[in-house]
Coordinates of C-alpha atoms and ligand atoms in Angstrom, one line a residue:
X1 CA 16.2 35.8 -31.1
X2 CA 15.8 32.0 -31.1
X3 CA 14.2 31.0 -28.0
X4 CA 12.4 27.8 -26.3
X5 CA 9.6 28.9 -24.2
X6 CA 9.4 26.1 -21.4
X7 CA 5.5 25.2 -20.9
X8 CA 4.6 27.3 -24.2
X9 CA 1.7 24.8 -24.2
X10 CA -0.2 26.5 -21.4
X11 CA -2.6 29.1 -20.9
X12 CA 0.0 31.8 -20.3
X13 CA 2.8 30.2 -22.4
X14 CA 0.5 30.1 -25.2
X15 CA -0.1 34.3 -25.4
X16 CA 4.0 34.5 -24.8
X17 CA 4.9 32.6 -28.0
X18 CA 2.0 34.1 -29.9
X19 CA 3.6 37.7 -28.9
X20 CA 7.2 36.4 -29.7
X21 CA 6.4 34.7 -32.8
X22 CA 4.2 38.2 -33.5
X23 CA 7.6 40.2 -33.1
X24 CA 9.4 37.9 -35.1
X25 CA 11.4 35.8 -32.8
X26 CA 11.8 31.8 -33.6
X27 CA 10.1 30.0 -31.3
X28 CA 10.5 26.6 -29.9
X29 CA 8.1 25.1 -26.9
X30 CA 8.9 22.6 -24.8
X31 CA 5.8 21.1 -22.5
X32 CA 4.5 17.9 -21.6
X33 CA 0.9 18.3 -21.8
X34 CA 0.1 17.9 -18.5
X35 CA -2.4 21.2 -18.3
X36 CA -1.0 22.5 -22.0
X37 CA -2.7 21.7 -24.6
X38 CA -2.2 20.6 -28.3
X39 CA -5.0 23.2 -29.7
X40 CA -2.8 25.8 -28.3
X41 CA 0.8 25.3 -30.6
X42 CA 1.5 27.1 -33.4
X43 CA 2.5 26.1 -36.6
X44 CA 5.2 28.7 -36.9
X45 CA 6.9 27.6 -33.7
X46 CA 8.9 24.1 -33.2
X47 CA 7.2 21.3 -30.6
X48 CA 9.0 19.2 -28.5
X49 CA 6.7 17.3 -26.2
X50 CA 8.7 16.3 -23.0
X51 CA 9.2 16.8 -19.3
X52 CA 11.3 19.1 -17.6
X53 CA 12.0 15.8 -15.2
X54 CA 13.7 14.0 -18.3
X55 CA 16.9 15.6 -18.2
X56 CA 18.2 13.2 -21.3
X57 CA 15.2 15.0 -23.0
X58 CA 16.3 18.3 -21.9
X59 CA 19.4 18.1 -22.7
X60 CA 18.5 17.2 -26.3
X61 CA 16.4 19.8 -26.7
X62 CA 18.7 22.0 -25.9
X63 CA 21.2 20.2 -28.1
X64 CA 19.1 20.6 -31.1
X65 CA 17.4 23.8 -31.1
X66 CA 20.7 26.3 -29.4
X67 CA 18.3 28.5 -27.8
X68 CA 19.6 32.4 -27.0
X69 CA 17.4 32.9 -24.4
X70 CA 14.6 30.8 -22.9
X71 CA 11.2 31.6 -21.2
X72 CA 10.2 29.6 -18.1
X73 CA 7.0 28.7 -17.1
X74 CA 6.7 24.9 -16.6
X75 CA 5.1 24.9 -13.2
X76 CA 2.2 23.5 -11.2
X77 CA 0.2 26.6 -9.9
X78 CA -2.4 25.7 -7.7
X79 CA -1.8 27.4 -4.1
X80 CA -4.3 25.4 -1.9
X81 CA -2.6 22.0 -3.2
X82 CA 0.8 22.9 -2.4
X83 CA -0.2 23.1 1.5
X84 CA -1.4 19.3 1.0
X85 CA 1.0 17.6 -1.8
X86 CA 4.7 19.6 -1.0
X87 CA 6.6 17.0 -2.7
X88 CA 4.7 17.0 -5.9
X89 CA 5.3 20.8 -6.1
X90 CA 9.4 20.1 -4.7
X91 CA 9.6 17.5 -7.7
X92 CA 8.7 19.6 -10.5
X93 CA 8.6 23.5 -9.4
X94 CA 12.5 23.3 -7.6
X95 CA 13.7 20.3 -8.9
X96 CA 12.1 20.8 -12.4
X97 CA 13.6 24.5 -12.3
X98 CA 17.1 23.3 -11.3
X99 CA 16.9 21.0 -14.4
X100 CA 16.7 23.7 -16.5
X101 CA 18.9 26.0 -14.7
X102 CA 21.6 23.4 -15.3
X103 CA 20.7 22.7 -19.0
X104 CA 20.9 26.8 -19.6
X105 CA 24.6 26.7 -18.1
X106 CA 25.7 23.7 -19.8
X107 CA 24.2 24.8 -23.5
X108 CA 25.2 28.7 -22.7
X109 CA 21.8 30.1 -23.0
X110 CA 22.2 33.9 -21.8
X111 CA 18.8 35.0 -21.2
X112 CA 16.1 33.4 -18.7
X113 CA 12.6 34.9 -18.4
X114 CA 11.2 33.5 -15.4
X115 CA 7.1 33.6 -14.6
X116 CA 7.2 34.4 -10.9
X117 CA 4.2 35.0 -8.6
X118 CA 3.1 37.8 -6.9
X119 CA 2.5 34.7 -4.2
X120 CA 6.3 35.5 -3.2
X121 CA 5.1 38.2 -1.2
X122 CA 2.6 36.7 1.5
X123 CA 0.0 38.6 2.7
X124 CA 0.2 42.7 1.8
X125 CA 1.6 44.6 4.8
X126 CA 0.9 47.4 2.6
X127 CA -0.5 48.1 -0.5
X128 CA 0.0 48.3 -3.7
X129 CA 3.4 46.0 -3.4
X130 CA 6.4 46.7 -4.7
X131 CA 9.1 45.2 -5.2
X132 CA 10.3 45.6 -2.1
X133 CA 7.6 44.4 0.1
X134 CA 8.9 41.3 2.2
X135 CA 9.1 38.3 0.5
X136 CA 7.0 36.0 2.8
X137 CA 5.1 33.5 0.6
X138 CA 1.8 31.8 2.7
X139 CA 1.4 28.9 0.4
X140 CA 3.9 26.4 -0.7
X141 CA 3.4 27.3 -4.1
X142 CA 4.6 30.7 -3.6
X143 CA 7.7 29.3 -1.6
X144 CA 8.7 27.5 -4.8
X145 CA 8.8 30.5 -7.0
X146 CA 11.0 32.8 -4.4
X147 CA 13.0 30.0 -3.9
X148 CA 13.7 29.5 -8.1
X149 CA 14.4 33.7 -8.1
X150 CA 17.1 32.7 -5.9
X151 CA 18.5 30.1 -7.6
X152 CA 18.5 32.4 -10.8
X153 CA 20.2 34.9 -9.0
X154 CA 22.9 32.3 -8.0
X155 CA 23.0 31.3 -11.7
X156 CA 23.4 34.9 -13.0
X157 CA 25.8 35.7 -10.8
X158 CA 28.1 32.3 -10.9
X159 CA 27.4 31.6 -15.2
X160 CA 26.5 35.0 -16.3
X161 CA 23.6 34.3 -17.2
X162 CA 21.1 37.0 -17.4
X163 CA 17.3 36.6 -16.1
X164 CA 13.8 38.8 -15.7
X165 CA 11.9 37.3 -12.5
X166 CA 8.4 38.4 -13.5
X167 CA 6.0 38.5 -10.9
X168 CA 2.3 38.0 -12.3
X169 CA -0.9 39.4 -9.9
X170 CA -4.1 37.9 -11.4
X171 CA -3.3 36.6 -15.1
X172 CA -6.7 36.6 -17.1
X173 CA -8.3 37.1 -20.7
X174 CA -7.5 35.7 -23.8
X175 CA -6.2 36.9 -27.3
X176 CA -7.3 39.9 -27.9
X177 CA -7.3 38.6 -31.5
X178 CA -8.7 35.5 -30.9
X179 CA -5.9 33.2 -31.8
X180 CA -6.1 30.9 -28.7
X181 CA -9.1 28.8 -27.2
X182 CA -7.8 26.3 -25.6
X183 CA -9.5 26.3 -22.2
X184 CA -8.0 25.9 -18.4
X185 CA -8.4 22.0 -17.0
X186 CA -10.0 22.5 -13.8
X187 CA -9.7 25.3 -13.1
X188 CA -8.9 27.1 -9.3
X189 CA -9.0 30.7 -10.3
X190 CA -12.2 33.0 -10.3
X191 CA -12.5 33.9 -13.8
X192 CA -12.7 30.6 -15.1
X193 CA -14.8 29.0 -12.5
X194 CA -17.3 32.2 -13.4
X195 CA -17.3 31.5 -17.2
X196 CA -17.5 27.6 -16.6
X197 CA -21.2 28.5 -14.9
X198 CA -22.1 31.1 -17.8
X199 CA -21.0 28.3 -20.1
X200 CA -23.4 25.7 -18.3
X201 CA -20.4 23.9 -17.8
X202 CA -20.8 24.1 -13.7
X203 CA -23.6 25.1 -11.5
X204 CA -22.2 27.8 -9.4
X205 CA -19.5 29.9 -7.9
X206 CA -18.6 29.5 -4.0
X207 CA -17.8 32.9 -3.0
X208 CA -15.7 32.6 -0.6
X209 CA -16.5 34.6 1.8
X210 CA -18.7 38.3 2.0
X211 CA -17.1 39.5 4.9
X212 CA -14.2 41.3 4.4
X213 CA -13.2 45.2 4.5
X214 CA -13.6 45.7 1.0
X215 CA -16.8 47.4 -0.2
X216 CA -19.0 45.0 -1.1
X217 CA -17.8 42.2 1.5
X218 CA -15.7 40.0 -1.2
X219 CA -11.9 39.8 -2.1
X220 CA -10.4 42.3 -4.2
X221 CA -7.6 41.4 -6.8
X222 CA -5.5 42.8 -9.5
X223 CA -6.6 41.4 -12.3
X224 CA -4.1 41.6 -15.5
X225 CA -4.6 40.6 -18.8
X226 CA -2.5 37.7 -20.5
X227 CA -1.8 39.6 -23.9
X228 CA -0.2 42.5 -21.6
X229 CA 1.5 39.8 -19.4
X230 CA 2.9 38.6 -22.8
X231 CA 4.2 41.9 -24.0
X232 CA 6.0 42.0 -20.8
X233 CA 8.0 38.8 -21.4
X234 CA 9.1 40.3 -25.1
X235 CA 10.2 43.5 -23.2
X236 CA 12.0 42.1 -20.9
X237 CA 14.0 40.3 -23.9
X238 CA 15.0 43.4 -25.3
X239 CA 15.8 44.8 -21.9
X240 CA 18.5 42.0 -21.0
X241 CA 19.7 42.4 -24.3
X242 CA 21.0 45.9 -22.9
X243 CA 21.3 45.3 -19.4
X244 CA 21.4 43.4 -15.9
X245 CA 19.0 40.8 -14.8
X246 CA 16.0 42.4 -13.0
X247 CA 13.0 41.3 -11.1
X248 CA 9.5 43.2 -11.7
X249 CA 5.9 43.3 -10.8
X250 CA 3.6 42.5 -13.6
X251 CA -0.3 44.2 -12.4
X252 CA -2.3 47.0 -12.8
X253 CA -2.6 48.7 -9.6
X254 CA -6.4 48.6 -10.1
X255 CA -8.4 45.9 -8.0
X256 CA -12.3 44.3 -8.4
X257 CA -14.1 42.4 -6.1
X258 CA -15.2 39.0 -6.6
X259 CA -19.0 40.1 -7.0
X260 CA -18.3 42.5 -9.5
X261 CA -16.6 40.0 -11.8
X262 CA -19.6 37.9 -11.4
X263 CA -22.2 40.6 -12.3
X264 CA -19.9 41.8 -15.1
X265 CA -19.4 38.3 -16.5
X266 CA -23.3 38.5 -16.1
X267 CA -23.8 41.4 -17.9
X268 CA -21.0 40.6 -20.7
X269 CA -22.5 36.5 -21.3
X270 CA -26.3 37.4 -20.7
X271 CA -26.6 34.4 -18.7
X272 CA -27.4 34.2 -14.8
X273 CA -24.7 33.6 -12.3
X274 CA -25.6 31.4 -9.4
X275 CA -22.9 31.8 -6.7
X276 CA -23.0 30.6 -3.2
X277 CA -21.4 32.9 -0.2
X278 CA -19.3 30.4 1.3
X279 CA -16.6 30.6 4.2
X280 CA -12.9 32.5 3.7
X281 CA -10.7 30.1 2.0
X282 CA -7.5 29.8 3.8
X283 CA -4.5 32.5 3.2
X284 CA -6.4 34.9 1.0
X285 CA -6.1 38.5 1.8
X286 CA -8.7 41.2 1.9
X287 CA -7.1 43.0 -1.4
X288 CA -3.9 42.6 -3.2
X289 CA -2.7 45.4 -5.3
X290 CA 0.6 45.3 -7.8
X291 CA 2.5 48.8 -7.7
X292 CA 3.7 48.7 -11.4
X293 CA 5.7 51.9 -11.0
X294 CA 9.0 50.0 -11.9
X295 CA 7.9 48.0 -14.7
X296 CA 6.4 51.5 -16.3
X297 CA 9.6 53.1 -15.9
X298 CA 12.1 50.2 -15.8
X299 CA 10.8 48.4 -18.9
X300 CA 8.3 51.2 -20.0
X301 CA 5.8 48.4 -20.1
X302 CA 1.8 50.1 -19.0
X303 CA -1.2 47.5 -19.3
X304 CA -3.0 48.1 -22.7
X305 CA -6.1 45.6 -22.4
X306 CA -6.2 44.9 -18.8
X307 CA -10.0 46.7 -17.9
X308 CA -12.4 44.0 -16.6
X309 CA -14.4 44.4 -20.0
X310 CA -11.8 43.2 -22.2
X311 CA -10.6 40.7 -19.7
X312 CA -13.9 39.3 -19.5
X313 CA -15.4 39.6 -22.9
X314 CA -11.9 38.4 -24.3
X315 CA -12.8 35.1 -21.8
X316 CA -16.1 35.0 -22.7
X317 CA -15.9 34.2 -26.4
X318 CA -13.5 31.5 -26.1
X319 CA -16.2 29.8 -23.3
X320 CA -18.7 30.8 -25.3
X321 CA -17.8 29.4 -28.8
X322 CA -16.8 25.8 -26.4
X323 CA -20.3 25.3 -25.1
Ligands
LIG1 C1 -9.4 35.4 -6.7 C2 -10.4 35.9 -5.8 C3 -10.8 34.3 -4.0 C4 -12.2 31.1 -6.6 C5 -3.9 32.9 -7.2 C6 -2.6 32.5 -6.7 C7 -1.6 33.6 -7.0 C8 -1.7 33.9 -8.5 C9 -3.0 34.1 -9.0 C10 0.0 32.9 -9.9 C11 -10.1 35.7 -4.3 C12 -12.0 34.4 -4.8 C13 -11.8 32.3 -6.1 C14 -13.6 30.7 -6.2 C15 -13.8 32.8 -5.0 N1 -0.8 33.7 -9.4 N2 -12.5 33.1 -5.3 N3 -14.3 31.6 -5.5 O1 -5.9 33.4 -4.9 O2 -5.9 35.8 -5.8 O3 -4.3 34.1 -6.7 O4 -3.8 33.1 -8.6 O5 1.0 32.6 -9.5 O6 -0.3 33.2 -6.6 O7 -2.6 32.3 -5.3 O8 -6.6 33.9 -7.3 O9 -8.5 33.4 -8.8 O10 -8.0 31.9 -6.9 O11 -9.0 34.1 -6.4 O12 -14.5 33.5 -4.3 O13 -14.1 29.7 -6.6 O14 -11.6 35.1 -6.0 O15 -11.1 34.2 -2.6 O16 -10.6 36.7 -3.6 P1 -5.7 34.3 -6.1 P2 -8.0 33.2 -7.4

């Protein structure tokens, strides 16, 4: 299938056109560079660098390349500056998305695959979530992506178009085979704050905070590997092909603390950790769990690289070899 994967630049997008191009799709990326990077294109796949602001743009792109389906994940992501800058994530989460959305009806794309956010769900009221856990996002960021689900769902059901919300629990690793290095710009997740000090690239991790009811004190996530979030996006390709738009938890159902990541990453690099216990930040749970059940039996997509080893040495050797 032909398809432009929106933000294909980034640390996520990057793994989905390597697995598309890997399955023999034609890919075409679309990003503006503002966290994707150069280093991470392929030479197989076409490069437009634009904004998904510049409709004229857009539109061109569309014009030029006729995409059958496209994959979206043009987004800022970070949580804790959604609360503080809601306009900024307004202007190019929603407004950005809409852009799109009304590119994809004008230049009759049929497929969208969206990257959601387990951040649609708020805090768990039970655990794992499913698909059917209230949708009660905490941070502005995860507002934005619930709020694009429901524009897709208008979409589908007013232009036929078909889509895959896919909501992601903790994306992390890299390539598996080593195809993509390009590192996160300052980053706000754990794992690469953790390599960053194993690199010598920071001082320490803030922990933030040691008292919770988890075993050792720090929060618990579900960490998922990037190659298996890619293979989801390609699945869920072949699974619009053959039926109705769908949305899906993308996790593992298997959690680790914040302390074990750091004496793994300790163990795995061979370099000390410093951290620094720190208060809670605000809005994060205790533990947050993804019940896959549907994607195994919906898509018949399982993790295959997802245990904090691979995750974490996959991670390592990219920070490494940058130091
Ligand atoms: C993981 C754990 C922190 C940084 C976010 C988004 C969510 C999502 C994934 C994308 C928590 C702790 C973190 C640090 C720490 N996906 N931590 N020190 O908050 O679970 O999820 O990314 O859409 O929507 O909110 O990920 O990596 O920030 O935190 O102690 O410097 O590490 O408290 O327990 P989070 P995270």
């Amino acid at each position: 299938m032909k398809i432009a994967v929106i933000g294909g630049a980034g640390y996520i997008g990057s793994h989905v056109a390597r697995e598309l191009l890997d399955f023999g799709h034609e890919v075409f990326v679309y990003d503006n560079l503002s966290s994707g990077l150069r280093q991470n294109l392929f030479s197989e796949a076409g490069f437009v660098h634009g904004d998904i602001l510049d409709v004229q743009k857009l539109d061109d792109f569309f014009t030029s390349v006729k995409p059958e389906g496209i994959v979206h994940l043009a987004a800022l992501k970070a949580a804790g500056e959604s609360m503080l800058l809601p306009e900024k994530y307004s202007i190019h989460n929603i407004t950005g998305s809409l852009n799109i959305l009304n590119a994809v009806s004008k230049h009759g794309v049929k497929y969208i695959v969206f990257s959601s956010s387990a951040a649609v769900y708020g805090s768990p009221k039970y655990l794992p979530m499913d698909e059917k856990h209230p949708t009660e996002p905490e941070n502005y960021y995860g507002y934005t992506k619930l709020a694009i689900e429901q524009y897709l769902e208008w979409y589908g059901r007013l232009r036929g178009i078909k889509y895959a919300a896919l909501r992601y629990f903790n994306a992390a690793g890299y390539d598996v085979k080593g195809r993509i290095s390009g590192l996160e710009q300052n980053p706000a997740n754990l794992i690469p704050i953790v390599m960053e000090v194993a690199a010598g690239m920071r001082s320490f991790v803030s922990v933030f905070g040691n008292d919770y009811e988890t075993e050792d004190g720090t929060g618990v996530r579900d960490y998922i590997h990037v190659s298996d979030l890619a293979r989801g996006h390609r699945m869920a390709f072949d699974k619009l092909q053959s039926g109705d738009s769908f949305v899906v938890n993308l996790g593992v159902n298997s959690g680790n603390s914040v302390l074990e990541v750091v004496k793994a990453t300790e163990r795995i690099s061979g370099k000390k950790i410093d951290y620094r216990i720190t208060g809670r930040r605000a809005g994060d749970a205790a533990v947050v769990l993804a019940d896959p059940a549907l994607a195994k039996e919906f898509l018949g997509w399982q993790a295959q690289c997802s245990d904090l080893d691979t995750l974490l040495e996959t991670t390592w050797r990219v920070y490494k070899s940058a130091q």
